[in-house]
mmCIF file of C-alpha atoms in Angstrom:
data_model
loop_
_atom_site.group_PDB
_atom_site.id
_atom_site.type_symbol
_atom_site.label_atom_id
_atom_site.label_comp_id
_atom_site.label_asym_id
_atom_site.label_seq_id
_atom_site.Cartn_x
_atom_site.Cartn_y
_atom_site.Cartn_z
ATOM 1 C CA ASP A 1 5.874 10.446 27.069
ATOM 2 C CA GLY A 2 3.559 12.382 24.946
ATOM 3 C CA GLY A 3 0.846 10.361 23.601
ATOM 4 C CA ILE A 4 -3.129 10.041 23.879
ATOM 5 C CA THR A 5 -4.844 8.297 26.749
ATOM 6 C CA GLN A 6 -8.292 6.967 26.582
ATOM 7 C CA SER A 7 -10.214 5.483 29.618
ATOM 8 C CA PRO A 8 -11.883 3.062 30.040
ATOM 9 C CA LYS A 9 -10.437 0.509 27.741
ATOM 10 C CA TYR A 10 -13.632 -1.564 28.172
ATOM 11 C CA LEU A 11 -17.290 -0.014 29.251
ATOM 12 C CA PHE A 12 -20.658 -1.508 29.560
ATOM 13 C CA ARG A 13 -23.581 0.280 29.330
ATOM 14 C CA LYS A 14 -26.917 -0.703 30.212
ATOM 15 C CA GLU A 15 -30.567 0.397 28.542
ATOM 16 C CA GLY A 16 -30.925 3.837 28.740
ATOM 17 C CA GLN A 17 -28.060 4.943 30.140
ATOM 18 C CA ASN A 18 -25.394 7.916 29.478
ATOM 19 C CA VAL A 19 -21.743 6.910 29.325
ATOM 20 C CA THR A 20 -18.647 9.279 29.113
ATOM 21 C CA LEU A 21 -15.703 8.294 27.247
ATOM 22 C CA SER A 22 -12.159 10.208 28.343
ATOM 23 C CA CYS A 23 -9.647 11.552 26.047
ATOM 24 C CA GLU A 24 -6.425 13.244 26.847
ATOM 25 C CA GLN A 25 -3.701 14.359 25.043
ATOM 26 C CA ASN A 26 -0.171 15.606 26.007
ATOM 27 C CA LEU A 27 0.852 16.493 22.539
ATOM 28 C CA ASN A 28 -0.136 19.767 22.612
ATOM 29 C CA HIS A 29 -2.214 19.748 19.203
ATOM 30 C CA ASP A 30 -5.053 21.742 18.813
ATOM 31 C CA ALA A 31 -7.349 19.391 16.845
ATOM 32 C CA MET A 32 -8.992 16.241 18.499
ATOM 33 C CA TYR A 33 -11.356 13.893 16.714
ATOM 34 C CA TRP A 34 -13.615 10.992 17.860
ATOM 35 C CA TYR A 35 -13.894 7.999 15.356
ATOM 36 C CA ARG A 36 -16.423 5.042 15.778
ATOM 37 C CA GLN A 37 -15.438 1.624 14.098
ATOM 38 C CA ASP A 38 -17.507 -1.077 13.698
ATOM 39 C CA PRO A 39 -16.568 -4.780 12.788
ATOM 40 C CA GLY A 40 -15.164 -5.224 9.456
ATOM 41 C CA GLN A 41 -15.741 -1.212 8.782
ATOM 42 C CA GLY A 42 -13.407 1.655 8.609
ATOM 43 C CA LEU A 43 -13.579 4.687 11.022
ATOM 44 C CA ARG A 44 -16.502 7.182 10.904
ATOM 45 C CA LEU A 45 -16.115 10.510 12.417
ATOM 46 C CA ILE A 46 -18.464 11.519 15.262
ATOM 47 C CA TYR A 47 -17.330 14.848 16.437
ATOM 48 C CA TYR A 48 -13.886 16.962 16.054
ATOM 49 C CA SER A 49 -12.739 19.942 17.395
ATOM 50 C CA GLN A 50 -9.668 22.452 16.351
ATOM 51 C CA ILE A 51 -9.746 24.813 19.143
ATOM 52 C CA VAL A 52 -11.057 25.124 22.789
ATOM 53 C CA ASN A 53 -14.469 25.671 23.542
ATOM 54 C CA ASP A 54 -15.460 24.855 19.414
ATOM 55 C CA PHE A 55 -16.542 21.750 18.164
ATOM 56 C CA GLN A 56 -18.320 20.231 14.979
ATOM 57 C CA LYS A 57 -20.542 17.464 13.993
ATOM 58 C CA GLY A 58 -18.804 14.905 11.972
ATOM 59 C CA ASP A 59 -20.734 12.051 9.831
ATOM 60 C CA ILE A 60 -22.514 10.200 12.557
ATOM 61 C CA ALA A 61 -23.026 12.633 15.598
ATOM 62 C CA GLU A 62 -26.533 11.794 16.216
ATOM 63 C CA GLY A 63 -27.037 10.421 19.693
ATOM 64 C CA TYR A 64 -23.421 11.722 20.875
ATOM 65 C CA SER A 65 -22.259 14.932 22.640
ATOM 66 C CA VAL A 66 -18.632 16.303 23.462
ATOM 67 C CA SER A 67 -17.244 19.242 25.030
ATOM 68 C CA ARG A 68 -13.783 20.885 24.858
ATOM 69 C CA GLU A 69 -12.807 22.872 27.835
ATOM 70 C CA LYS A 70 -9.431 22.217 27.815
ATOM 71 C CA LYS A 71 -6.982 21.921 25.077
ATOM 72 C CA GLU A 72 -5.861 18.760 26.255
ATOM 73 C CA SER A 73 -9.406 17.087 26.907
ATOM 74 C CA PHE A 74 -11.885 16.111 24.633
ATOM 75 C CA PRO A 75 -14.541 13.582 26.134
ATOM 76 C CA LEU A 76 -17.280 11.819 24.313
ATOM 77 C CA THR A 77 -20.704 11.308 25.834
ATOM 78 C CA VAL A 78 -22.804 8.436 24.292
ATOM 79 C CA THR A 79 -26.425 9.240 25.282
ATOM 80 C CA SER A 80 -29.507 7.137 25.460
ATOM 81 C CA ALA A 81 -30.493 8.436 22.086
ATOM 82 C CA GLN A 82 -27.852 6.448 20.694
ATOM 83 C CA LYS A 83 -29.608 3.730 19.723
ATOM 84 C CA ASN A 84 -26.845 1.006 18.747
ATOM 85 C CA PRO A 85 -23.806 2.316 20.614
ATOM 86 C CA THR A 86 -21.803 -0.960 20.846
ATOM 87 C CA ALA A 87 -18.545 -0.288 19.228
ATOM 88 C CA PHE A 88 -14.908 0.350 19.303
ATOM 89 C CA TYR A 89 -14.425 4.094 20.093
ATOM 90 C CA LEU A 90 -11.024 5.860 18.828
ATOM 91 C CA CYS A 91 -9.611 9.414 19.628
ATOM 92 C CA ALA A 92 -7.006 11.118 17.731
ATOM 93 C CA SER A 93 -5.472 14.084 17.624
ATOM 94 C CA LYS A 94 -3.525 16.438 15.236
ATOM 95 C CA GLY A 95 -1.146 18.922 15.280
ATOM 96 C CA ARG A 96 -0.205 21.092 11.845
ATOM 97 C CA VAL A 97 -2.713 20.980 9.232
ATOM 98 C CA TYR A 98 -1.924 17.849 6.945
ATOM 99 C CA THR A 99 0.068 16.046 9.139
ATOM 100 C CA GLU A 100 -0.776 12.369 10.235
ATOM 101 C CA ALA A 101 -3.238 11.895 13.265
ATOM 102 C CA PHE A 102 -2.245 10.141 16.381
ATOM 103 C CA PHE A 103 -4.738 7.553 17.827
ATOM 104 C CA GLY A 104 -5.413 6.451 21.550
ATOM 105 C CA GLN A 105 -5.620 2.894 22.317
ATOM 106 C CA GLY A 106 -9.476 2.729 22.012
ATOM 107 C CA THR A 107 -12.618 2.185 24.044
ATOM 108 C CA ARG A 108 -14.575 -0.884 23.395
ATOM 109 C CA LEU A 109 -18.335 0.099 24.468
ATOM 110 C CA THR A 110 -21.069 -2.487 25.069
ATOM 111 C CA VAL A 111 -24.510 -2.131 25.787
ATOM 112 C CA VAL A 112 -25.664 -4.802 28.417
ATOM 113 C CA GLU B 1 -18.431 13.637 -0.687
ATOM 114 C CA LEU B 2 -15.479 12.165 -0.275
ATOM 115 C CA LYS B 3 -15.052 8.431 -0.830
ATOM 116 C CA VAL B 4 -12.503 6.318 -0.172
ATOM 117 C CA GLU B 5 -12.367 2.671 -1.685
ATOM 118 C CA GLN B 6 -9.849 0.279 -0.915
ATOM 119 C CA ASN B 7 -9.698 -3.306 -2.111
ATOM 120 C CA PRO B 8 -9.409 -5.976 -1.793
ATOM 121 C CA LEU B 9 -10.991 -5.972 1.505
ATOM 122 C CA PHE B 10 -9.617 -9.357 2.515
ATOM 123 C CA LEU B 11 -6.332 -11.017 1.290
ATOM 124 C CA SER B 12 -4.909 -13.920 2.290
ATOM 125 C CA MET B 13 -1.344 -14.551 0.897
ATOM 126 C CA GLN B 14 1.600 -16.742 1.377
ATOM 127 C CA GLU B 15 4.885 -15.915 3.172
ATOM 128 C CA GLY B 16 7.689 -15.143 0.691
ATOM 129 C CA LYS B 17 5.136 -13.551 -1.776
ATOM 130 C CA ASN B 18 4.564 -9.826 -3.270
ATOM 131 C CA TYR B 19 1.417 -8.232 -3.245
ATOM 132 C CA THR B 20 -0.352 -4.878 -3.622
ATOM 133 C CA ILE B 21 -3.314 -3.174 -1.747
ATOM 134 C CA TYR B 22 -5.300 -0.235 -3.884
ATOM 135 C CA CYS B 23 -6.640 2.795 -2.417
ATOM 136 C CA ASN B 24 -8.693 4.786 -4.528
ATOM 137 C CA TYR B 25 -10.659 8.400 -3.649
ATOM 138 C CA SER B 26 -13.277 10.682 -5.492
ATOM 139 C CA THR B 27 -12.193 13.946 -4.908
ATOM 140 C CA THR B 28 -8.888 15.773 -5.436
ATOM 141 C CA SER B 29 -6.550 15.540 -2.659
ATOM 142 C CA ASP B 30 -2.455 15.542 -2.567
ATOM 143 C CA ARG B 31 -2.418 13.988 1.086
ATOM 144 C CA LEU B 32 -3.017 10.299 1.719
ATOM 145 C CA TYR B 33 -2.227 8.300 4.582
ATOM 146 C CA TRP B 34 -1.553 4.551 5.226
ATOM 147 C CA TYR B 35 -2.448 2.670 9.018
ATOM 148 C CA ARG B 36 -2.252 -0.472 10.439
ATOM 149 C CA GLN B 37 -4.238 -1.915 12.748
ATOM 150 C CA ASP B 38 -3.688 -5.218 14.845
ATOM 151 C CA PRO B 39 -6.682 -6.885 15.962
ATOM 152 C CA GLY B 40 -8.513 -5.233 19.016
ATOM 153 C CA LYS B 41 -5.823 -2.244 18.774
ATOM 154 C CA SER B 42 -5.403 1.173 18.086
ATOM 155 C CA LEU B 43 -4.302 2.304 14.718
ATOM 156 C CA GLU B 44 -0.838 3.069 14.068
ATOM 157 C CA SER B 45 0.631 5.552 11.287
ATOM 158 C CA LEU B 46 2.761 3.889 8.575
ATOM 159 C CA PHE B 47 3.321 6.662 5.758
ATOM 160 C CA VAL B 48 2.201 10.085 5.027
ATOM 161 C CA LEU B 49 2.171 10.980 1.447
ATOM 162 C CA LEU B 50 2.122 14.551 0.831
ATOM 163 C CA SER B 51 2.354 14.979 -3.034
ATOM 164 C CA ASN B 52 1.837 13.445 -6.509
ATOM 165 C CA GLY B 53 4.431 10.919 -7.232
ATOM 166 C CA ALA B 54 5.281 10.528 -3.473
ATOM 167 C CA VAL B 55 7.025 6.952 -2.422
ATOM 168 C CA LYS B 56 7.644 5.873 0.977
ATOM 169 C CA GLN B 57 9.123 2.744 1.860
ATOM 170 C CA GLU B 58 9.650 0.897 5.398
ATOM 171 C CA GLY B 59 11.006 -2.725 5.232
ATOM 172 C CA ARG B 60 8.709 -4.855 3.347
ATOM 173 C CA LEU B 61 5.818 -1.853 2.810
ATOM 174 C CA MET B 62 6.350 0.677 0.087
ATOM 175 C CA ALA B 63 3.429 3.075 -0.391
ATOM 176 C CA SER B 64 3.300 5.463 -3.681
ATOM 177 C CA LEU B 65 0.618 8.169 -4.694
ATOM 178 C CA ASP B 66 -0.650 9.168 -8.030
ATOM 179 C CA THR B 67 -2.955 12.380 -7.453
ATOM 180 C CA LYS B 68 -4.096 12.704 -10.863
ATOM 181 C CA ALA B 69 -5.108 8.967 -10.975
ATOM 182 C CA ARG B 70 -6.585 9.714 -7.016
ATOM 183 C CA LEU B 71 -4.930 6.230 -6.279
ATOM 184 C CA SER B 72 -2.330 4.872 -3.852
ATOM 185 C CA THR B 73 -1.023 1.815 -3.651
ATOM 186 C CA LEU B 74 0.621 -0.105 -0.784
ATOM 187 C CA HIS B 75 2.825 -2.855 -2.043
ATOM 188 C CA ILE B 76 4.169 -5.683 0.272
ATOM 189 C CA THR B 77 7.259 -7.278 -0.823
ATOM 190 C CA ALA B 78 8.431 -10.820 0.406
ATOM 191 C CA ALA B 79 5.553 -11.041 3.084
ATOM 192 C CA VAL B 80 6.432 -12.347 6.369
ATOM 193 C CA HIS B 81 3.631 -13.573 9.145
ATOM 194 C CA ASP B 82 4.095 -10.090 11.027
ATOM 195 C CA LEU B 83 2.465 -8.051 8.600
ATOM 196 C CA SER B 84 -0.630 -10.003 9.266
ATOM 197 C CA ALA B 85 -3.029 -6.975 10.069
ATOM 198 C CA THR B 86 -5.689 -4.693 8.841
ATOM 199 C CA TYR B 87 -4.597 -1.911 6.734
ATOM 200 C CA PHE B 88 -6.194 1.141 6.231
ATOM 201 C CA CYS B 89 -5.652 4.411 3.764
ATOM 202 C CA ALA B 90 -7.157 7.674 4.309
ATOM 203 C CA VAL B 91 -7.606 10.667 2.683
ATOM 204 C CA GLY B 92 -7.754 14.614 3.944
ATOM 205 C CA GLY B 93 -5.802 15.812 6.763
ATOM 206 C CA GLY B 94 -7.287 19.130 7.200
ATOM 207 C CA ALA B 95 -8.755 20.500 9.907
ATOM 208 C CA ASP B 96 -12.145 18.340 9.730
ATOM 209 C CA GLY B 97 -9.787 15.026 9.962
ATOM 210 C CA LEU B 98 -9.569 12.005 7.684
ATOM 211 C CA THR B 99 -11.827 10.019 5.605
ATOM 212 C CA PHE B 100 -11.057 6.301 6.145
ATOM 213 C CA GLY B 101 -11.481 3.529 3.609
ATOM 214 C CA LYS B 102 -12.841 0.008 4.959
ATOM 215 C CA GLY B 103 -9.402 -1.122 5.253
ATOM 216 C CA THR B 104 -7.930 -4.073 3.816
ATOM 217 C CA HIS B 105 -7.667 -7.228 5.979
ATOM 218 C CA LEU B 106 -4.382 -9.327 5.358
ATOM 219 C CA ILE B 107 -3.694 -12.283 6.394
ATOM 220 C CA ILE B 108 -0.320 -14.116 5.671
ATOM 221 C CA GLN B 109 0.246 -17.659 5.796
ATOM 222 C CA PRO B 110 3.342 -19.929 6.201
#
């Protein structure tokens, strides 16, 4: 079945560690997105990519990095520079412009 | 900067009642999206509204779009417990993604 797969579902990070969240899609979508969701808040855009080997900063990119080496994959690294990383992270992909975005199941990241 | 405001942010209602969630946005757009999120889960697409005057219905939910007023509504008819969730509207949908409202947390009580 076509869809978006995020892993892991839960992730724990120690202070000073970098961690990488995986996002894979088999929908043949060109555009992929990373959003962050905090309790009681909407979704805020971290990074997005419209084509392979190209990506753009969103509204809250500081402390995060991404790569887009393959159309299917858009991993997000939460670096030690992100001082408050505890949140729910959602990856999405989209086909043609002005169609809806489809979301993965999310990764819940907790700092321990 | 595009801003999306939903109200109310929290709504508790009884089964069988009708209610409307409002979504206002700050800049011109003729694309609006409604999503549902269950606790701890991802977002599920409900409606895509692509033009002024668009109306879509699915079961007890109906969404409409007025691009001149920059307003979308999500109307719930004869609410049932299974509709309890958080509902988000989002605007945009160009290559740079969607801008979301803060969501409306809806609780439907027997």
